[in-house]
PDB file of C-alpha atoms in Angstrom:
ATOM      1  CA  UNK A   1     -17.440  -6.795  -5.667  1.00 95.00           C
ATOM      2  CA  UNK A   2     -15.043  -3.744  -4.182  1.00 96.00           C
ATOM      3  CA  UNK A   3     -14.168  -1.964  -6.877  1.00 97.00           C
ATOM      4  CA  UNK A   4     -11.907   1.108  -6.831  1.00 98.00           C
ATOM      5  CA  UNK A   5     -10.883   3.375 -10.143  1.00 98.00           C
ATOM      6  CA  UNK A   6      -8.861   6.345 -10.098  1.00 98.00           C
ATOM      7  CA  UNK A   7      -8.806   8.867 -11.687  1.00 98.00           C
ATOM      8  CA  UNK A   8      -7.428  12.719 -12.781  1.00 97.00           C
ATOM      9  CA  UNK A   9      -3.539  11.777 -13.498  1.00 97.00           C
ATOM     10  CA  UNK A  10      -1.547  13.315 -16.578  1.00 97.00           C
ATOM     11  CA  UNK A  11       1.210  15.864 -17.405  1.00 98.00           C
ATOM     12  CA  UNK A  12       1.750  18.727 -15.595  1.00 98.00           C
ATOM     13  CA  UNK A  13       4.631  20.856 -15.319  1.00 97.00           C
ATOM     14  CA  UNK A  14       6.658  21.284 -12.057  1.00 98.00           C
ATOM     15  CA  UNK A  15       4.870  23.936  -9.490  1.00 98.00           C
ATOM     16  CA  UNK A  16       1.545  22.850 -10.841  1.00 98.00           C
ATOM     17  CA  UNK A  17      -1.253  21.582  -9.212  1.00 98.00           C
ATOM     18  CA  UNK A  18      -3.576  18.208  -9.932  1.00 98.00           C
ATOM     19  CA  UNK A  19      -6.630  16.856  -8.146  1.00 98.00           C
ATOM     20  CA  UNK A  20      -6.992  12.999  -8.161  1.00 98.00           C
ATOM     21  CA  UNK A  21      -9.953  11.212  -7.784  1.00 98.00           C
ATOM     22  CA  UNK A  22     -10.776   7.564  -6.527  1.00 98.00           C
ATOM     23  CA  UNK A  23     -14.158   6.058  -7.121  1.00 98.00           C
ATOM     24  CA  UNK A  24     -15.512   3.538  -5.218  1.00 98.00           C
ATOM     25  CA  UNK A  25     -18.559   0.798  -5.009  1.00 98.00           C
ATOM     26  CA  UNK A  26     -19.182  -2.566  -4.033  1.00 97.00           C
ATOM     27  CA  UNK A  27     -18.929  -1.845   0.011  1.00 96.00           C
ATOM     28  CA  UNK A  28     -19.956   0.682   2.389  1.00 95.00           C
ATOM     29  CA  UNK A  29     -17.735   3.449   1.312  1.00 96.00           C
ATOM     30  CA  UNK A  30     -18.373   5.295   4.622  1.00 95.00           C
ATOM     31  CA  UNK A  31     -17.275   2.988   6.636  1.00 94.00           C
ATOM     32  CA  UNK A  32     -13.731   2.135   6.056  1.00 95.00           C
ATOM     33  CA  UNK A  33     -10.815   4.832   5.397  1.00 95.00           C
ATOM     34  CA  UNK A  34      -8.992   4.638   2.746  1.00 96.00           C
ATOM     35  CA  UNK A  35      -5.115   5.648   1.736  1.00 97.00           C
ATOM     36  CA  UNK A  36      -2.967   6.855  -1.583  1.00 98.00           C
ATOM     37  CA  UNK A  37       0.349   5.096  -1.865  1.00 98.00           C
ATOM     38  CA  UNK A  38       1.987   5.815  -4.916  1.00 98.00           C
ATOM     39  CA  UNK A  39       4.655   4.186  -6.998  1.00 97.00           C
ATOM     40  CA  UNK A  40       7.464   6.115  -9.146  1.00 97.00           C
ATOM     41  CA  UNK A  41       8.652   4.358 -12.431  1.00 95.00           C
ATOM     42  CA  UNK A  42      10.186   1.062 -11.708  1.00 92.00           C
ATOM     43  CA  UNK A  43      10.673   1.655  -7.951  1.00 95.00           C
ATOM     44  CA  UNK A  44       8.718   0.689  -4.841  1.00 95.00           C
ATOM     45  CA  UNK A  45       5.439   1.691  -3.124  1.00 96.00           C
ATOM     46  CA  UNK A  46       5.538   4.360  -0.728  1.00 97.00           C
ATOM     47  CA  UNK A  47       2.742   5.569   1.063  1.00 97.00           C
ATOM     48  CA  UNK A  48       1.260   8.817   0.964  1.00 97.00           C
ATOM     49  CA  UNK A  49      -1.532   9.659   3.064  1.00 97.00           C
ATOM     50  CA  UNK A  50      -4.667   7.970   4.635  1.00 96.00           C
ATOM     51  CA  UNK A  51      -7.733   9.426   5.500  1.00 95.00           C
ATOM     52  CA  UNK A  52     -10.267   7.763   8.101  1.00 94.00           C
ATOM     53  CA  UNK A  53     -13.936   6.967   7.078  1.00 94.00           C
ATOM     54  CA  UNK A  54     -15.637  10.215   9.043  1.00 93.00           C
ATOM     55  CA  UNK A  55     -12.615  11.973   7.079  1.00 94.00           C
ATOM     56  CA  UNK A  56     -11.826  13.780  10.484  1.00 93.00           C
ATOM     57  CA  UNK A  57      -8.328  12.339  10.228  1.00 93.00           C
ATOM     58  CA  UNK A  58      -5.474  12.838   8.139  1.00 95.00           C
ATOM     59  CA  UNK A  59      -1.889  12.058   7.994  1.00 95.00           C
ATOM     60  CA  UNK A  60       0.893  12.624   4.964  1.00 96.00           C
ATOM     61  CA  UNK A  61       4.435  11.330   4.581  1.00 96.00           C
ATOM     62  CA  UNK A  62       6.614  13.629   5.118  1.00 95.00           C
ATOM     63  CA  UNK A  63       7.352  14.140   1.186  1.00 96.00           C
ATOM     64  CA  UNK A  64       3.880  15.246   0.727  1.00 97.00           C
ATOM     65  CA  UNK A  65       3.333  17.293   4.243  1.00 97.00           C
ATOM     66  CA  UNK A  66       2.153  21.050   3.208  1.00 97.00           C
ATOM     67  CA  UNK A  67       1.589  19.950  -0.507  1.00 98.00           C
ATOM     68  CA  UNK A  68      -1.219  17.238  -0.525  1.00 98.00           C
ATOM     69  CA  UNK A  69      -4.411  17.268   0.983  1.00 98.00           C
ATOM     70  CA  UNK A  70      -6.137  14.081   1.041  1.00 98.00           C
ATOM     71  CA  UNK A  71     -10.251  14.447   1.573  1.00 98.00           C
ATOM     72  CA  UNK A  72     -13.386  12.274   0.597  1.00 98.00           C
ATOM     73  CA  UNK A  73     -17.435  12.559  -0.087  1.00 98.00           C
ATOM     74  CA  UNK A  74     -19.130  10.079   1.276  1.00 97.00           C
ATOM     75  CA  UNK A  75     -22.461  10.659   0.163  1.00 97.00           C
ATOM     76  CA  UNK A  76     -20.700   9.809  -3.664  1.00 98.00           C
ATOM     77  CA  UNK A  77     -18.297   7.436  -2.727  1.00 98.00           C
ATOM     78  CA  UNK A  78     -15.385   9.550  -3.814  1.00 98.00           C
ATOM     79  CA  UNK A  79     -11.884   9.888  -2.384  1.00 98.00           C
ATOM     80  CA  UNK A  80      -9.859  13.096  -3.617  1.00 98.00           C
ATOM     81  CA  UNK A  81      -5.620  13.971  -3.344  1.00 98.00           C
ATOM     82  CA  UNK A  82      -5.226  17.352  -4.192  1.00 98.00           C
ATOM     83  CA  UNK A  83      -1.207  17.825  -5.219  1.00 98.00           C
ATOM     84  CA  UNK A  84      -0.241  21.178  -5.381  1.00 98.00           C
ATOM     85  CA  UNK A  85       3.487  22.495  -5.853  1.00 98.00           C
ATOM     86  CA  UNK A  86       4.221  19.272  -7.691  1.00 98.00           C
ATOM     87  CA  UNK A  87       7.839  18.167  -8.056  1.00 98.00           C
ATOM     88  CA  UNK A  88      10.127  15.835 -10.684  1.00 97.00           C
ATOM     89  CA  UNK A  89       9.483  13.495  -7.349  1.00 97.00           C
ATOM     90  CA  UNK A  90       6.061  13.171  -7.327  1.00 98.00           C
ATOM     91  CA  UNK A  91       5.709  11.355 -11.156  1.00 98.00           C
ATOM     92  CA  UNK A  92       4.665   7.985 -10.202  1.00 98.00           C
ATOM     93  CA  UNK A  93       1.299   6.154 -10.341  1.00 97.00           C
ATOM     94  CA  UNK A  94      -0.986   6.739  -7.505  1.00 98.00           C
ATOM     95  CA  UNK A  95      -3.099   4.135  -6.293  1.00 98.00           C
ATOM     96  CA  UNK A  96      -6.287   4.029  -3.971  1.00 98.00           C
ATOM     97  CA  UNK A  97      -6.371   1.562  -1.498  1.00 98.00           C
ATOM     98  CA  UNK A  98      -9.066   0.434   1.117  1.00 97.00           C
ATOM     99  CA  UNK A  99      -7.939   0.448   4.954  1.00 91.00           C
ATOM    100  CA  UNK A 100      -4.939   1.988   6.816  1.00 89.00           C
ATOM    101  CA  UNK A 101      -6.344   4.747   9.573  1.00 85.00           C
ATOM    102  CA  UNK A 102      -9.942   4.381  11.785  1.00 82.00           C
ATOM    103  CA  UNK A 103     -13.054   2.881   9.999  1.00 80.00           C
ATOM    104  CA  UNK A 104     -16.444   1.466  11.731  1.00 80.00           C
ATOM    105  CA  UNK A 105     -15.340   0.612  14.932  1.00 81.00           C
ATOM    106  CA  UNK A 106     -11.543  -0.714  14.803  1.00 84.00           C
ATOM    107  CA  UNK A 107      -8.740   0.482  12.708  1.00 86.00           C
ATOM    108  CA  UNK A 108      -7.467  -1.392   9.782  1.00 90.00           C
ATOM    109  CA  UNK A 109      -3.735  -1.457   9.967  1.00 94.00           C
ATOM    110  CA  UNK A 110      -2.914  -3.011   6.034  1.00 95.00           C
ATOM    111  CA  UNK A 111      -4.536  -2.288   2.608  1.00 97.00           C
ATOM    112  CA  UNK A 112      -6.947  -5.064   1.379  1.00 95.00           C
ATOM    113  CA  UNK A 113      -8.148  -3.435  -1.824  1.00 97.00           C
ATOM    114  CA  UNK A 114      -6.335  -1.491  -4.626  1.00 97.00           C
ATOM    115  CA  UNK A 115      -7.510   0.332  -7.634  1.00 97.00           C
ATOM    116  CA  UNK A 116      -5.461   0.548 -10.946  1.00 96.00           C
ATOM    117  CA  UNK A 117      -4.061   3.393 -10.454  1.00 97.00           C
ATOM    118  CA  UNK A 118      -3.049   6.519 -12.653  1.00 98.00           C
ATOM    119  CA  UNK A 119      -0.233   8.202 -13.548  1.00 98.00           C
ATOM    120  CA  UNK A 120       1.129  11.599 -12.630  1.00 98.00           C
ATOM    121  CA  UNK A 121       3.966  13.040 -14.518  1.00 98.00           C
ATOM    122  CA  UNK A 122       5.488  16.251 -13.067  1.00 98.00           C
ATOM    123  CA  UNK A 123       8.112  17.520 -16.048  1.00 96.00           C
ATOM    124  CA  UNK A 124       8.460  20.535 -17.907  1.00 95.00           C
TER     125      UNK A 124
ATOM    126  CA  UNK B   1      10.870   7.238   7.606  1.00 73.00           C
ATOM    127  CA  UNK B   2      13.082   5.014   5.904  1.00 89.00           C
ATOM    128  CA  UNK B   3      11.971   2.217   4.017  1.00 94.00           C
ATOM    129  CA  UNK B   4      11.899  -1.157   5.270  1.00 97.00           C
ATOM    130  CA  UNK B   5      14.951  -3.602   3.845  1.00 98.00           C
ATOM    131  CA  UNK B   6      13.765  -6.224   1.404  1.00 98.00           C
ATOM    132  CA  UNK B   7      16.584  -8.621  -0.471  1.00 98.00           C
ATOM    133  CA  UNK B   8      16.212  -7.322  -3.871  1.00 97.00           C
ATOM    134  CA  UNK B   9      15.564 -10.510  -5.456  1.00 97.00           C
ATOM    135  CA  UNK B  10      15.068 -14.492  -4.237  1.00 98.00           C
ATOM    136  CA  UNK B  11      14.605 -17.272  -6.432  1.00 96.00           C
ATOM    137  CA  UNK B  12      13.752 -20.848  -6.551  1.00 96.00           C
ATOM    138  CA  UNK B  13      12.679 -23.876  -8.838  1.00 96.00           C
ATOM    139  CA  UNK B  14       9.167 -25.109  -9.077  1.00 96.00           C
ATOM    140  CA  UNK B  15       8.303 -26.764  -5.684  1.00 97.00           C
ATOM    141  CA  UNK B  16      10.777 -25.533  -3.666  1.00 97.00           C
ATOM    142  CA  UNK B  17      10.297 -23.264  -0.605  1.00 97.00           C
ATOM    143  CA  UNK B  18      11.939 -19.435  -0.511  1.00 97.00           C
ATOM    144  CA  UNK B  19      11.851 -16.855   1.889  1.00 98.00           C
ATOM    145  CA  UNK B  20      11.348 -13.346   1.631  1.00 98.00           C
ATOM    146  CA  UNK B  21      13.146 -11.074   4.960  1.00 98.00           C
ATOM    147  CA  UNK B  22      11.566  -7.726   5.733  1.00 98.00           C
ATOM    148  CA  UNK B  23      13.968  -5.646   8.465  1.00 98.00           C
ATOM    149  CA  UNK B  24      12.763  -2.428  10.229  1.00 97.00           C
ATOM    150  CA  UNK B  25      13.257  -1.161  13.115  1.00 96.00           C
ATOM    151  CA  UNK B  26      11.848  -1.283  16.727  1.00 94.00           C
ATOM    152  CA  UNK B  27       9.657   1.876  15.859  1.00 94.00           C
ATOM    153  CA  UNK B  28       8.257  -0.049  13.478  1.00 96.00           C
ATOM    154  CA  UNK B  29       8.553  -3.873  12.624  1.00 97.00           C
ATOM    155  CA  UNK B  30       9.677  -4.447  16.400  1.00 96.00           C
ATOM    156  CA  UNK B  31       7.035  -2.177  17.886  1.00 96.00           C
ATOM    157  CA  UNK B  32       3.573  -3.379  16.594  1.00 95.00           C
ATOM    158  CA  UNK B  33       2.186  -6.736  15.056  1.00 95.00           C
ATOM    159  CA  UNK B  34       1.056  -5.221  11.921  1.00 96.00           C
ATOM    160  CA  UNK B  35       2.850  -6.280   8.961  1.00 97.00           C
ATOM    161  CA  UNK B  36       1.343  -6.933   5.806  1.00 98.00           C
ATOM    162  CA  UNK B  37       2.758  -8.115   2.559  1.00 98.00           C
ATOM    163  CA  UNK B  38       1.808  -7.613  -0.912  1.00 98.00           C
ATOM    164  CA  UNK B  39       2.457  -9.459  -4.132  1.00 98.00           C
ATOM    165  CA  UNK B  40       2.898  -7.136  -7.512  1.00 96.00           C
ATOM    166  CA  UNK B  41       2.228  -8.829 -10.666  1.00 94.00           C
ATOM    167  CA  UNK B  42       3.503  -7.215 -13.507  1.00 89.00           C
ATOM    168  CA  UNK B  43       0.866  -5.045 -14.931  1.00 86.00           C
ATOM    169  CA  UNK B  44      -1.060  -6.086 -11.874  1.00 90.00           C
ATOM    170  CA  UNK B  45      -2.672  -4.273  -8.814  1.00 91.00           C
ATOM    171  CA  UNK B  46      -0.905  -4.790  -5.357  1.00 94.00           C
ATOM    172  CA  UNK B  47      -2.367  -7.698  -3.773  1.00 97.00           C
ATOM    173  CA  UNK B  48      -3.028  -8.448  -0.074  1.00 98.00           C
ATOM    174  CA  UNK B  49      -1.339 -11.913   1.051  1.00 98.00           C
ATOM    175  CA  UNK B  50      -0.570 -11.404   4.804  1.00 98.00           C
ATOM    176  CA  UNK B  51      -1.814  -8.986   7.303  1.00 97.00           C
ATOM    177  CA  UNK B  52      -1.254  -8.362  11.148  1.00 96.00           C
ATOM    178  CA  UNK B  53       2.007 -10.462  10.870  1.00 96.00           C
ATOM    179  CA  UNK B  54       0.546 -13.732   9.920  1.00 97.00           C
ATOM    180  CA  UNK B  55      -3.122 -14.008   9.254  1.00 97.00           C
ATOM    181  CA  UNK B  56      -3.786 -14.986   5.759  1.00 97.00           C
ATOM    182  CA  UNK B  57      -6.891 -13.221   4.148  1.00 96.00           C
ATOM    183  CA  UNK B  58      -9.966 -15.695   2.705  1.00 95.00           C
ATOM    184  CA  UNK B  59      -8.874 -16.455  -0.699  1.00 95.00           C
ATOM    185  CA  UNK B  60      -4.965 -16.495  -0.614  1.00 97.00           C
ATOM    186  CA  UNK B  61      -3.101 -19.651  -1.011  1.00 96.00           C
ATOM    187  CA  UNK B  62      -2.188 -21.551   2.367  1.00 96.00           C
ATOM    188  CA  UNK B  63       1.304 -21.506   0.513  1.00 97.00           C
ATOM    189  CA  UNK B  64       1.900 -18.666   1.785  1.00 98.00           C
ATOM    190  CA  UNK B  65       3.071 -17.893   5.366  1.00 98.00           C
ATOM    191  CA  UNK B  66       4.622 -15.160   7.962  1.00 98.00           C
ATOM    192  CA  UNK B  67       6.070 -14.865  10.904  1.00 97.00           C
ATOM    193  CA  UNK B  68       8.166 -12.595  12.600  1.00 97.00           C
ATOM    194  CA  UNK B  69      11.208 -12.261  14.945  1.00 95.00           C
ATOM    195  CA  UNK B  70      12.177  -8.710  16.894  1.00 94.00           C
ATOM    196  CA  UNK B  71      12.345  -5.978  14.115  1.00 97.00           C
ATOM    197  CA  UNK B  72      12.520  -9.139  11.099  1.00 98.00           C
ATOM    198  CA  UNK B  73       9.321  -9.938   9.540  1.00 98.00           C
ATOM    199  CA  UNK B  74       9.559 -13.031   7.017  1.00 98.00           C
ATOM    200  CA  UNK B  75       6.977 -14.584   3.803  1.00 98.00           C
ATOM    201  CA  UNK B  76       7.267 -18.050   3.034  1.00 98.00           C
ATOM    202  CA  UNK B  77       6.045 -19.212   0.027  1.00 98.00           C
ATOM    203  CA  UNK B  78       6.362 -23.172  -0.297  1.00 97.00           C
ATOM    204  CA  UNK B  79       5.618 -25.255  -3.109  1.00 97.00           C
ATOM    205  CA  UNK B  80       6.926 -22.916  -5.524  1.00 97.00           C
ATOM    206  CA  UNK B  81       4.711 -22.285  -8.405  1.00 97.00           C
ATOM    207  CA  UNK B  82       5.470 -20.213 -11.816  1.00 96.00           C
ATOM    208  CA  UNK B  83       2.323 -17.938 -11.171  1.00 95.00           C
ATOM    209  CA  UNK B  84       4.011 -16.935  -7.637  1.00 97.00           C
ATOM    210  CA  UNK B  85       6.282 -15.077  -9.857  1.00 97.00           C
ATOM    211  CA  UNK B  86       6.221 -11.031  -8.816  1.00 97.00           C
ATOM    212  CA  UNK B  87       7.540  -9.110  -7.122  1.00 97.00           C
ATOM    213  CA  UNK B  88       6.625  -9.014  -2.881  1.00 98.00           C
ATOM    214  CA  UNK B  89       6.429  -5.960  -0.251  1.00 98.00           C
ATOM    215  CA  UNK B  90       6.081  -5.811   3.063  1.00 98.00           C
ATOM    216  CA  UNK B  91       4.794  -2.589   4.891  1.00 98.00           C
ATOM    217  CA  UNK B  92       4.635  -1.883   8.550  1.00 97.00           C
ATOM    218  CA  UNK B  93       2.469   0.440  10.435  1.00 96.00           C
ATOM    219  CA  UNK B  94       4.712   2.955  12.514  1.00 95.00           C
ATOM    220  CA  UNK B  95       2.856   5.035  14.546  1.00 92.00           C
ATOM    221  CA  UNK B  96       0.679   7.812  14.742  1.00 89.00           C
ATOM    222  CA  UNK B  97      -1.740   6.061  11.407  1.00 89.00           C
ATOM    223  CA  UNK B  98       1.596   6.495   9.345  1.00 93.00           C
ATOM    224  CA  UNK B  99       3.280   3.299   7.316  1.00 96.00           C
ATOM    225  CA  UNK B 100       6.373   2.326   5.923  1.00 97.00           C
ATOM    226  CA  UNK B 101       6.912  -0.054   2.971  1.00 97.00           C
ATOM    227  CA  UNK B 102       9.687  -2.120   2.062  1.00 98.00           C
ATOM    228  CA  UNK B 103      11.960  -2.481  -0.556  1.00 97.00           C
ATOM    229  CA  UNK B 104      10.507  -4.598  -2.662  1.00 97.00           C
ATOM    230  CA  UNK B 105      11.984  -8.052  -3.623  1.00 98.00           C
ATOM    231  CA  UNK B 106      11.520  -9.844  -7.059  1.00 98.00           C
ATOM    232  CA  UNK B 107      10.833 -13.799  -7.128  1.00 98.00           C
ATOM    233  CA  UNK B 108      11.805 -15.298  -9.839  1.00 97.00           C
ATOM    234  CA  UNK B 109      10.946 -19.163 -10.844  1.00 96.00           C
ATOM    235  CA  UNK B 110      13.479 -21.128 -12.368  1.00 93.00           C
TER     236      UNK B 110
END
């Protein structure tokens, strides 16, 4: 069974800085990438940044670009977001979610698994 | 990258069929056959129902359906059933691995 469980979120006042983290088993971690998409109170999900399963590539929505840096361990399974100069903006709940950039072989253009997300609040 | 445009809500008694539009652009919707929509339980992850346009994944209902015309991607969900209840996405990949979701649209059963 995939299972995916983030982790990391909490307060944190505006300028600050939070590392999330996104544990995964039940597949070959290694070989798929994996994305953050996050989700501000009562509004829609808007993605953030996927990372591909050598971790070679990167990409960021422009709201994030300069800020976040997305990066993963594959010997533990682990997928990271670091979030630095956070912003008001940026509260929402930030999922995990298998797919979205180059995995083993092909590229996996939607995102078939989601953890449960946590929540980041950026207020002073 | 602006977000796709989702109706903000449909509705529809038990056993009827609704549709759900999706409209991007021809960067984005128009461009590539990768749509995917997601249903949003409350209190619930994101789940996968459609991918590439129209494939269904193993496990999800044959209820629900896709299809897409230039930059308009469309979910059909027939037989209506109270559980379908949530609210839907769509997202599109645009190019150079980034993505753009929609709106989000809430079903309601009557």
């Amino acid at each position: 069974e995939v299972v995916l469980l983030e982790s990391g979120g909490g307060l944190v006042q505006p300028g600050g800085s939070l590392r999330l983290s996104c544990a995964a088993s039940g597949f070959t971690f290694s070989n798929f990438a994996m994305t953050w998409v996050r989700q501000a109170p009562g509004k829609g999900l808007e993605w953030v940044s996927p990372i591909s399963a050598s971790g070679m590539s990167t990409y960021y929505a422009d709201s994030v670009k300069g800020r976040f840096t997305v990066s993963r361990d594959n010997s533990n399974n682990m997928l990271y977001l670091q979030m630095n100069s956070l912003r008001a903006e940026d509260t929402a709940v930030y999922y995990c979610a298998r797919g979205g950039e180059y995995g083993s072989g092909s590229y996996q253009y939607y995102f078939d698994y989601w953890g449960p997300g946590t929540l980041v609040t950026v207020s002073s | 990258q602006s977000a796709l445009t989702q109706p903000a809500s449909v509705s529809g008694s038990p056993g009827q069929s609704i549709t759900i539009s999706c409209t991007g652009t021809s960067s984005d919707v128009g461009r590539y056959n990768l749509v995917s929509w997601y249903q949003q339980r409350p209190g619930i992850v994101p789940k996968l129902m459609i991918y590439e346009d129209t494939k269904r994944p193993s496990g999800v209902s044959n209820r629900f359906s896709a299809s897409k015309s230039a930059n308009t991607a469309s979910l059909t969900i027939s037989g209506l059933q109270a559980e379908d209840e949530a609210d839907y996405y769509c997202c599109s990949y645009a190019g150079l691995s980034t993505y753009v979701f929609g709106t989000g649209t809430k079903v309601t059963v009557l």
